Amino acid sequence: MSTIDPVIWFFLFGLLAGVLKSELRLPSQIYDFVSMLLLITIGLKGGVELANQPFATLIPQILVVMAAGFLLPLLVFPVLLYLGKLNRADAASIAAHYGSVSVGTFAVAVAFMSSQNIEYEQHMALFVVILEVPAILVGIVLAKGLSKNTQWANVGHEVMLGKGVMFLMGGLFIGWLSGPSGVESISPLFFDLFKGVLALFLLEMGLITASQLSSLKRYGFFLLSFGIITPICFSVIGALVGLGLSLSVGGVAILATLFASASYIAVPAAMRISVPEANPTLSLTASLGITFPFNILIGIPIYYWLASTLHASLI
Amino acid sequence: MSTIDPVIWFFLFGLLAGVLKSELRLPSQIYDFVSMLLLITIGLKGGVELANQPFATLIPQILVVMAAGFLLPLLVFPVLLYLGKLNRADAASIAAHYGSVSVGTFAVAVAFMSSQNIEYEQHMALFVVILEVPAILVGIVLAKGLSKNTQWANVGHEVMLGKGVMFLMGGLFIGWLSGPSGVESISPLFFDLFKGVLALFLLEMGLITASQLSSLKRYGFFLLSFGIITPICFSVIGALVGLGLSLSVGGVAILATLFASASYIAVPAAMRISVPEANPTLSLTASLGITFPFNILIGIPIYYWLASTLHASLI
Amino acid sequence: MSTIDPVIWFFLFGLLAGVLKSELRLPSQIYDFVSMLLLITIGLKGGVELANQPFATLIPQILVVMAAGFLLPLLVFPVLLYLGKLNRADAASIAAHYGSVSVGTFAVAVAFMSSQNIEYEQHMALFVVILEVPAILVGIVLAKGLSKNTQWANVGHEVMLGKGVMFLMGGLFIGWLSGPSGVESISPLFFDLFKGVLALFLLEMGLITASQLSSLKRYGFFLLSFGIITPICFSVIGALVGLGLSLSVGGVAILATLFASASYIAVPAAMRISVPEANPTLSLTASLGITFPFNILIGIPIYYWLASTLHASLI
Amino acid sequence: MTDNNATLITIITEAALETTLIKDIEELGAPGYSISNARGKGNRGLRDAAWEANSNIRIEVICSDIVASKISEHLEQKYYQNYAMVCFSAEVNVLRPKKFN
Amino acid sequence: MTDNNATLITIITEAALETTLIKDIEELGAPGYSISNARGKGNRGLRDAAWEANSNIRIEVICSDIVASKISEHLEQKYYQNYAMVCFSAEVNVLRPKKFN
Amino acid sequence: MTDNNATLITIITEAALETTLIKDIEELGAPGYSISNARGKGNRGLRDAAWEANSNIRIEVICSDIVASKISEHLEQKYYQNYAMVCFSAEVNVLRPKKFN
Ligand SMILES: Nc1ncnc2c1ncn2[C@@H]1O[C@H](COP(=O)(O)O)[C@@H](O)[C@H]1O
Ligand SMILES: Nc1ncnc2c1ncn2[C@@H]1O[C@H](COP(=O)(O)O)[C@@H](O)[C@H]1O
Ligand SMILES: Nc1ncnc2c1ncn2[C@@H]1O[C@H](COP(=O)(O)O)[C@@H](O)[C@H]1O
Ligand code: NA
Ligand code: NA
Ligand code: NA
């Protein structure tokens, strides 16, 4: 009937239920479970692909993407500080959120590509891991300077061994070591159920997003504009980087989506510990209350259009 | 070997484990998860069907079924009050339970039909939603009169936005908006696993039913008879309504089952808040300890036989 | 790529995450859920098989295996007492752990056989149940003597109605009563997802095993040797019993694995209540920290090799 | 530790009451509350949290003794008769007592 | 708030003891109890609730001081040596004190 | 019941702090601790445990009053300003007081 993917309806359903103050909830451990399945599946898919090609050929791409991960937060930090008139800690924290990535957004982009039968490089999952971490480090330095007090060992431990990175990396390695035929036996759980699991995840994300909406009013116009303009700008950078790396149209669209997405799990957790004076409501309102719904409802089709247009005109 | 559906064996297994005081349990969040999956799946199935036919044609059926939802509790209230010698609150509460429906019973009926390859109108899921609510309102009025103190806004909120109604409605709308081809990508989770999920649900229902059995002795003969005779009478009404609405044999059988079923989730929760002086053990013992096992073990085949007989003789 | 089953990679991934002190965790109710699914599935598989053959033909096998369950703990008790210089309670408790079986190890063996396309008698699941219980009773007698104070009724209740035995037995009966065609409708959840579910289970087992490793240093060399030598010896006994019972090569290998495996769920729980003076860390370190990883990483292939060699030479 | 007192009032009751009760408590002047899940047994029988209808919650409120009295009186009047509920209170030392008065 | 005292005794111990302990507590005269899940660390090491063997429960009993003494003595004798367990008690004000005496 | 006192200090705070806080508490001399999950509301708004960033934990430490003071001072200095946190303490009778001093 409609051409909207059912997983998006689940998000809107959650959003509506949240706005109506329904008592609907995904039990917390089920939410953890569902997130975990998504992360492992995304990792596995990427890993299986890695098994098909020599790793060395990817090293240049990895380095470029990693460099972008360090640069992106630096681009928005001055905007937040001077234009947004936020204090240093908040500006740094939000910069880290937007420099990093959202796995949920990535999953929706993947679902979009597969439902539209668009090919893309499966090793994009690797970029999720690579983009997740650098922005956190940059954010901490922006907030605190290169102070000797920062317990970098702790920060590194927290960041690299956090659930998100670990499950993705675990999936990647297992997929890589097992190869396409090896993962066949576990594919009914991880691959066949993927979209259903994503639907449940988005249902809960809708509920959580709804709970952020009330703070939205409080922070007003700057945050709203920031939360929409930043992903659009970053998606252009991402698309150009993707073209530079000679990715396919689908690959370019996904890299644009990754750049456009803002973290709402790994980065908030890391900032809470390392930059406690930053207000978590502020950054979550932006990344979860504005950018996440913008990206999955409107952004991804735009980024795909952007990718095809650029691809057609530049190559 | 046997012709009993394995999901029924799961129920009996849970019942036995409960009676034996085994420490077997479905973790509580898993029970919530499994219930949620059932509700969404039932909604989705109904919604997909709605996508196939003009909604307007269903309006007469909807109105008739809704009217029945208001009338059924009125039929049993005097029986409970005068024959059962219950106080007003308890009589009203039990009347609401039996006027409303049980989604678990509906799911077993659906499983029965599909395992016997019996066709039925998929939009029956819509009737679950429609029958769930009216009896609650009637029950409150029966208990309190049309008092101005009743916070109808609160009651309405509680009832319409409760988990059961929300998940069913959400599933219905998503199924309707996505259509048959749209839901294909999420069908491995919601449709393929349906019977397995129902099995787990019934396992826990068996355990919960067992925990009601001890109260059974306390309330004795009237409740036992009421819990068996009411569903039989209501199933006849349901079957006649179904015939009047020109449903197929399967559809008549399912409507009979819906009328025969008694709520044990939505109604108890609503009564607890709105009619707190009603004893929840009393109504749950009846609906969960007697009527639920009666319906899924014995009732559904009877109602199907009833539907076929009436269908053959009247049409 | 590699020939290692991906489920084993999940175990190693969990182990590594645990050793690195990552915050990765399977939510506790998900772990319970996943264990429960494994137990029911294993039971169902065995039960379906039982439906295919007259039960009476199995009685001799059952009696032999049960006798072994009583004898195995007696073999190791003196070793633990005199060679290991453990106190009576600890020796008895460890003897019970090794006399009983590990369902997780059994599941890995089953996965091994199916990924290598090795046939085996499906009713082996029955032996899991049969081997689980006797060692517990023997362990209690070894610890306390045949004292009148032991509340055998309680012990029996605890052991027979514990989750493990109940889910296995429930699955067995349901599979047996439903037969191969009956269970088809629930097979997407229980059978198709089996290996994926096993992967998640082993991920958490890896994490738990990692948490046992620190105690390993404390208990040192004797426990380490015991945890490796015992399964090897027991596997030989198991293989010989299997040959005596004319099992297929796969069946012999699985029986060897069962004998070699040590309990880490049912027996610890029972010992905690019935022999509280035994140190649970000691026995869990051995069975979970040493024997479980040994069996699934190294043991099972060895036992299969043993089974084929003996089968070829003796028959 | 600054020796500043406040009252800690603890309520154990049916999970179904959570929303209503919190509204009441806040209206009576509580500056905050904490909730955890519980199960238990009392006059109204076993509530083993097997499913929602059978689950308890444990609410803690740190507040002035005046608010605590108001809360416990309110509970007694509005809920005690028809719901599984116990309620107890004690004096505690708090950090930053102004937060709770 | 009616100024009526009772004793609140809190036990934190291994989840495996739940059934046994509740039976004992009820036999010693407790009029009810509440339980929630917990994790923790003490003399017997880390119990992080990663799995059941490693989980704690937190039991609260409101009762007379006599019953409280009986319970704590019983725990000391029967369980303290072999199980991870701590136990503490305090006076609390209760609503409807008759319920607990 | 042996009349031996110890201090019970209870901290309700953000789940994200669990690891850090436990380390601090142990370094300050706590002989053990217990944790359960919680949700709640306070100065820093609603924390309804819908997801991890929004979940609370409830930590209990039984210790000497000296250690309790150290802990509460440390919390006040290091965490109170930037984290959702409340902290209160009371005297309790404990079994085997040596365990906690
Ligand atoms: N004496 C008690 N000690 C601790 N908790 C209790 C006690 N009595 C009741 N409770 C708790 O309060 C709930 C309601 O109590 P009741 O209204 O007596 O059924 C029970 O389910 C228990 O969780
Ligand atoms: N000092 C303490 N403060 C709070 N809880 C404790 C303390 N010591 C032990 N516990 C709790 O009681 C359980 C058993 O203690 P133990 O027997 O000392 O290992 C631990 O797992 C903790 O949950
Ligand atoms: N007055 C109070 N009574 C009980 N718990 C409170 C109170 N105030 C705050 N809390 C708990 O402590 C957490 C942090 O409080 P706050 O820092 O005031 O936001 C809240 O999320 C509640 O769980
Ligand atoms: Na980004
Ligand atoms: Na009905
Ligand atoms: Na064994």
PDB file of N, CA and C in Angstrom, chain B residues 258-300:
ATOM      1  N   LEU B 258     -14.521 -15.828  20.964  1.00  0.00           N
ATOM      2  CA  LEU B 258     -14.292 -14.499  21.548  1.00  0.00           C
ATOM      3  C   LEU B 258     -15.363 -14.178  22.588  1.00  0.00           C
ATOM      4  N   PHE B 259     -16.617 -14.422  22.243  1.00  0.00           N
ATOM      5  CA  PHE B 259     -17.690 -14.155  23.198  1.00  0.00           C
ATOM      6  C   PHE B 259     -17.507 -15.029  24.445  1.00  0.00           C
ATOM      7  N   ALA B 260     -17.099 -16.256  24.231  1.00  0.00           N
ATOM      8  CA  ALA B 260     -16.952 -17.188  25.347  1.00  0.00           C
ATOM      9  C   ALA B 260     -15.765 -16.863  26.243  1.00  0.00           C
ATOM     10  N   SER B 261     -14.803 -16.151  25.696  1.00  0.00           N
ATOM     11  CA  SER B 261     -13.572 -15.935  26.470  1.00  0.00           C
ATOM     12  C   SER B 261     -13.752 -14.827  27.497  1.00  0.00           C
ATOM     13  N   ALA B 262     -12.962 -14.879  28.546  1.00  0.00           N
ATOM     14  CA  ALA B 262     -13.027 -13.869  29.604  1.00  0.00           C
ATOM     15  C   ALA B 262     -11.659 -13.227  29.766  1.00  0.00           C
ATOM     16  N   SER B 263     -11.637 -11.942  29.932  1.00  0.00           N
ATOM     17  CA  SER B 263     -10.382 -11.199  30.045  1.00  0.00           C
ATOM     18  C   SER B 263      -9.632 -11.557  31.326  1.00  0.00           C
ATOM     19  N   TYR B 264      -8.301 -11.583  31.243  1.00  0.00           N
ATOM     20  CA  TYR B 264      -7.529 -11.733  32.485  1.00  0.00           C
ATOM     21  C   TYR B 264      -6.336 -10.779  32.503  1.00  0.00           C
ATOM     22  N   ILE B 265      -6.297  -9.849  31.564  1.00  0.00           N
ATOM     23  CA  ILE B 265      -5.206  -8.873  31.612  1.00  0.00           C
ATOM     24  C   ILE B 265      -5.771  -7.453  31.650  1.00  0.00           C
ATOM     25  N   ALA B 266      -6.420  -7.036  30.576  1.00  0.00           N
ATOM     26  CA  ALA B 266      -6.878  -5.650  30.513  1.00  0.00           C
ATOM     27  C   ALA B 266      -7.925  -5.348  31.584  1.00  0.00           C
ATOM     28  N   VAL B 267      -8.926  -6.218  31.708  1.00  0.00           N
ATOM     29  CA  VAL B 267     -10.003  -5.916  32.640  1.00  0.00           C
ATOM     30  C   VAL B 267      -9.528  -5.922  34.098  1.00  0.00           C
ATOM     31  N   PRO B 268      -8.800  -6.950  34.538  1.00  0.00           N
ATOM     32  CA  PRO B 268      -8.327  -6.897  35.920  1.00  0.00           C
ATOM     33  C   PRO B 268      -7.576  -5.599  36.229  1.00  0.00           C
ATOM     34  N   ALA B 269      -6.700  -5.191  35.303  1.00  0.00           N
ATOM     35  CA  ALA B 269      -5.934  -3.969  35.548  1.00  0.00           C
ATOM     36  C   ALA B 269      -6.856  -2.770  35.687  1.00  0.00           C
ATOM     37  N   ALA B 270      -7.854  -2.674  34.798  1.00  0.00           N
ATOM     38  CA  ALA B 270      -8.760  -1.537  34.858  1.00  0.00           C
ATOM     39  C   ALA B 270      -9.619  -1.567  36.120  1.00  0.00           C
ATOM     40  N   MET B 271     -10.105  -2.739  36.479  1.00  0.00           N
ATOM     41  CA  MET B 271     -10.952  -2.857  37.674  1.00  0.00           C
ATOM     42  C   MET B 271     -10.168  -2.516  38.942  1.00  0.00           C
ATOM     43  N   ARG B 272      -8.904  -2.933  38.950  1.00  0.00           N
ATOM     44  CA  ARG B 272      -8.073  -2.667  40.129  1.00  0.00           C
ATOM     45  C   ARG B 272      -8.037  -1.174  40.437  1.00  0.00           C
ATOM     46  N   ILE B 273      -7.981  -0.374  39.377  1.00  0.00           N
ATOM     47  CA  ILE B 273      -7.890   1.073  39.576  1.00  0.00           C
ATOM     48  C   ILE B 273      -9.272   1.689  39.769  1.00  0.00           C
ATOM     49  N   SER B 274     -10.244   1.232  38.987  1.00  0.00           N
ATOM     50  CA  SER B 274     -11.532   1.928  38.978  1.00  0.00           C
ATOM     51  C   SER B 274     -12.547   1.348  39.957  1.00  0.00           C
ATOM     52  N   VAL B 275     -12.436   0.064  40.258  1.00  0.00           N
ATOM     53  CA  VAL B 275     -13.358  -0.557  41.221  1.00  0.00           C
ATOM     54  C   VAL B 275     -12.521  -1.303  42.255  1.00  0.00           C
ATOM     55  N   PRO B 276     -11.725  -0.554  43.037  1.00  0.00           N
ATOM     56  CA  PRO B 276     -10.746  -1.218  43.907  1.00  0.00           C
ATOM     57  C   PRO B 276     -11.379  -2.107  44.965  1.00  0.00           C
ATOM     58  N   GLU B 277     -12.669  -1.850  45.294  1.00  0.00           N
ATOM     59  CA  GLU B 277     -13.264  -2.678  46.344  1.00  0.00           C
ATOM     60  C   GLU B 277     -13.641  -4.070  45.833  1.00  0.00           C
ATOM     61  N   ALA B 278     -13.577  -4.291  44.521  1.00  0.00           N
ATOM     62  CA  ALA B 278     -13.815  -5.647  44.014  1.00  0.00           C
ATOM     63  C   ALA B 278     -12.600  -6.516  44.314  1.00  0.00           C
ATOM     64  N   ASN B 279     -12.858  -7.750  44.677  1.00  0.00           N
ATOM     65  CA  ASN B 279     -11.785  -8.678  45.044  1.00  0.00           C
ATOM     66  C   ASN B 279     -11.167  -9.266  43.772  1.00  0.00           C
ATOM     67  N   PRO B 280      -9.903  -8.942  43.491  1.00  0.00           N
ATOM     68  CA  PRO B 280      -9.335  -9.422  42.224  1.00  0.00           C
ATOM     69  C   PRO B 280      -9.142 -10.933  42.176  1.00  0.00           C
ATOM     70  N   THR B 281      -8.960 -11.548  43.335  1.00  0.00           N
ATOM     71  CA  THR B 281      -8.761 -12.997  43.338  1.00  0.00           C
ATOM     72  C   THR B 281      -9.995 -13.722  42.816  1.00  0.00           C
ATOM     73  N   LEU B 282     -11.144 -13.196  43.193  1.00  0.00           N
ATOM     74  CA  LEU B 282     -12.402 -13.825  42.802  1.00  0.00           C
ATOM     75  C   LEU B 282     -12.539 -13.863  41.280  1.00  0.00           C
ATOM     76  N   SER B 283     -12.385 -12.703  40.652  1.00  0.00           N
ATOM     77  CA  SER B 283     -12.597 -12.641  39.205  1.00  0.00           C
ATOM     78  C   SER B 283     -11.499 -13.388  38.448  1.00  0.00           C
ATOM     79  N   LEU B 284     -10.254 -13.301  38.955  1.00  0.00           N
ATOM     80  CA  LEU B 284      -9.170 -13.999  38.262  1.00  0.00           C
ATOM     81  C   LEU B 284      -9.297 -15.506  38.398  1.00  0.00           C
ATOM     82  N   THR B 285      -9.752 -15.950  39.553  1.00  0.00           N
ATOM     83  CA  THR B 285      -9.966 -17.386  39.715  1.00  0.00           C
ATOM     84  C   THR B 285     -10.945 -17.879  38.664  1.00  0.00           C
ATOM     85  N   ALA B 286     -12.018 -17.117  38.473  1.00  0.00           N
ATOM     86  CA  ALA B 286     -13.015 -17.531  37.489  1.00  0.00           C
ATOM     87  C   ALA B 286     -12.454 -17.476  36.075  1.00  0.00           C
ATOM     88  N   SER B 287     -11.920 -16.312  35.696  1.00  0.00           N
ATOM     89  CA  SER B 287     -11.573 -16.153  34.282  1.00  0.00           C
ATOM     90  C   SER B 287     -10.309 -16.931  33.923  1.00  0.00           C
ATOM     91  N   LEU B 288      -9.357 -16.975  34.853  1.00  0.00           N
ATOM     92  CA  LEU B 288      -8.081 -17.588  34.538  1.00  0.00           C
ATOM     93  C   LEU B 288      -8.006 -19.031  35.017  1.00  0.00           C
ATOM     94  N   GLY B 289      -8.611 -19.277  36.169  1.00  0.00           N
ATOM     95  CA  GLY B 289      -8.506 -20.616  36.763  1.00  0.00           C
ATOM     96  C   GLY B 289      -9.515 -21.575  36.165  1.00  0.00           C
ATOM     97  N   ILE B 290     -10.630 -21.065  35.666  1.00  0.00           N
ATOM     98  CA  ILE B 290     -11.672 -21.965  35.153  1.00  0.00           C
ATOM     99  C   ILE B 290     -11.905 -21.756  33.655  1.00  0.00           C
ATOM    100  N   THR B 291     -12.296 -20.537  33.292  1.00  0.00           N
ATOM    101  CA  THR B 291     -12.762 -20.330  31.923  1.00  0.00           C
ATOM    102  C   THR B 291     -11.647 -20.451  30.886  1.00  0.00           C
ATOM    103  N   PHE B 292     -10.475 -19.908  31.196  1.00  0.00           N
ATOM    104  CA  PHE B 292      -9.388 -20.001  30.222  1.00  0.00           C
ATOM    105  C   PHE B 292      -9.035 -21.452  29.905  1.00  0.00           C
ATOM    106  N   PRO B 293      -8.729 -22.290  30.922  1.00  0.00           N
ATOM    107  CA  PRO B 293      -8.420 -23.691  30.568  1.00  0.00           C
ATOM    108  C   PRO B 293      -9.611 -24.403  29.930  1.00  0.00           C
ATOM    109  N   PHE B 294     -10.827 -24.114  30.414  1.00  0.00           N
ATOM    110  CA  PHE B 294     -11.992 -24.750  29.791  1.00  0.00           C
ATOM    111  C   PHE B 294     -12.044 -24.430  28.303  1.00  0.00           C
ATOM    112  N   ASN B 295     -11.881 -23.152  27.986  1.00  0.00           N
ATOM    113  CA  ASN B 295     -11.989 -22.745  26.586  1.00  0.00           C
ATOM    114  C   ASN B 295     -10.913 -23.375  25.713  1.00  0.00           C
ATOM    115  N   ILE B 296      -9.654 -23.317  26.154  1.00  0.00           N
ATOM    116  CA  ILE B 296      -8.624 -23.792  25.230  1.00  0.00           C
ATOM    117  C   ILE B 296      -8.557 -25.319  25.174  1.00  0.00           C
ATOM    118  N   LEU B 297      -8.965 -25.993  26.251  1.00  0.00           N
ATOM    119  CA  LEU B 297      -8.882 -27.452  26.233  1.00  0.00           C
ATOM    120  C   LEU B 297     -10.130 -28.077  25.625  1.00  0.00           C
ATOM    121  N   ILE B 298     -11.283 -27.546  25.974  1.00  0.00           N
ATOM    122  CA  ILE B 298     -12.541 -28.195  25.581  1.00  0.00           C
ATOM    123  C   ILE B 298     -13.391 -27.287  24.715  1.00  0.00           C
ATOM    124  N   GLY B 299     -13.420 -26.004  25.075  1.00  0.00           N
ATOM    125  CA  GLY B 299     -14.370 -25.089  24.441  1.00  0.00           C
ATOM    126  C   GLY B 299     -14.179 -24.946  22.940  1.00  0.00           C
ATOM    127  N   ILE B 300     -12.958 -24.636  22.517  1.00  0.00           N
ATOM    128  CA  ILE B 300     -12.747 -24.293  21.106  1.00  0.00           C
ATOM    129  C   ILE B 300     -13.245 -25.381  20.153  1.00  0.00           C
TER     130      ILE B 300
END
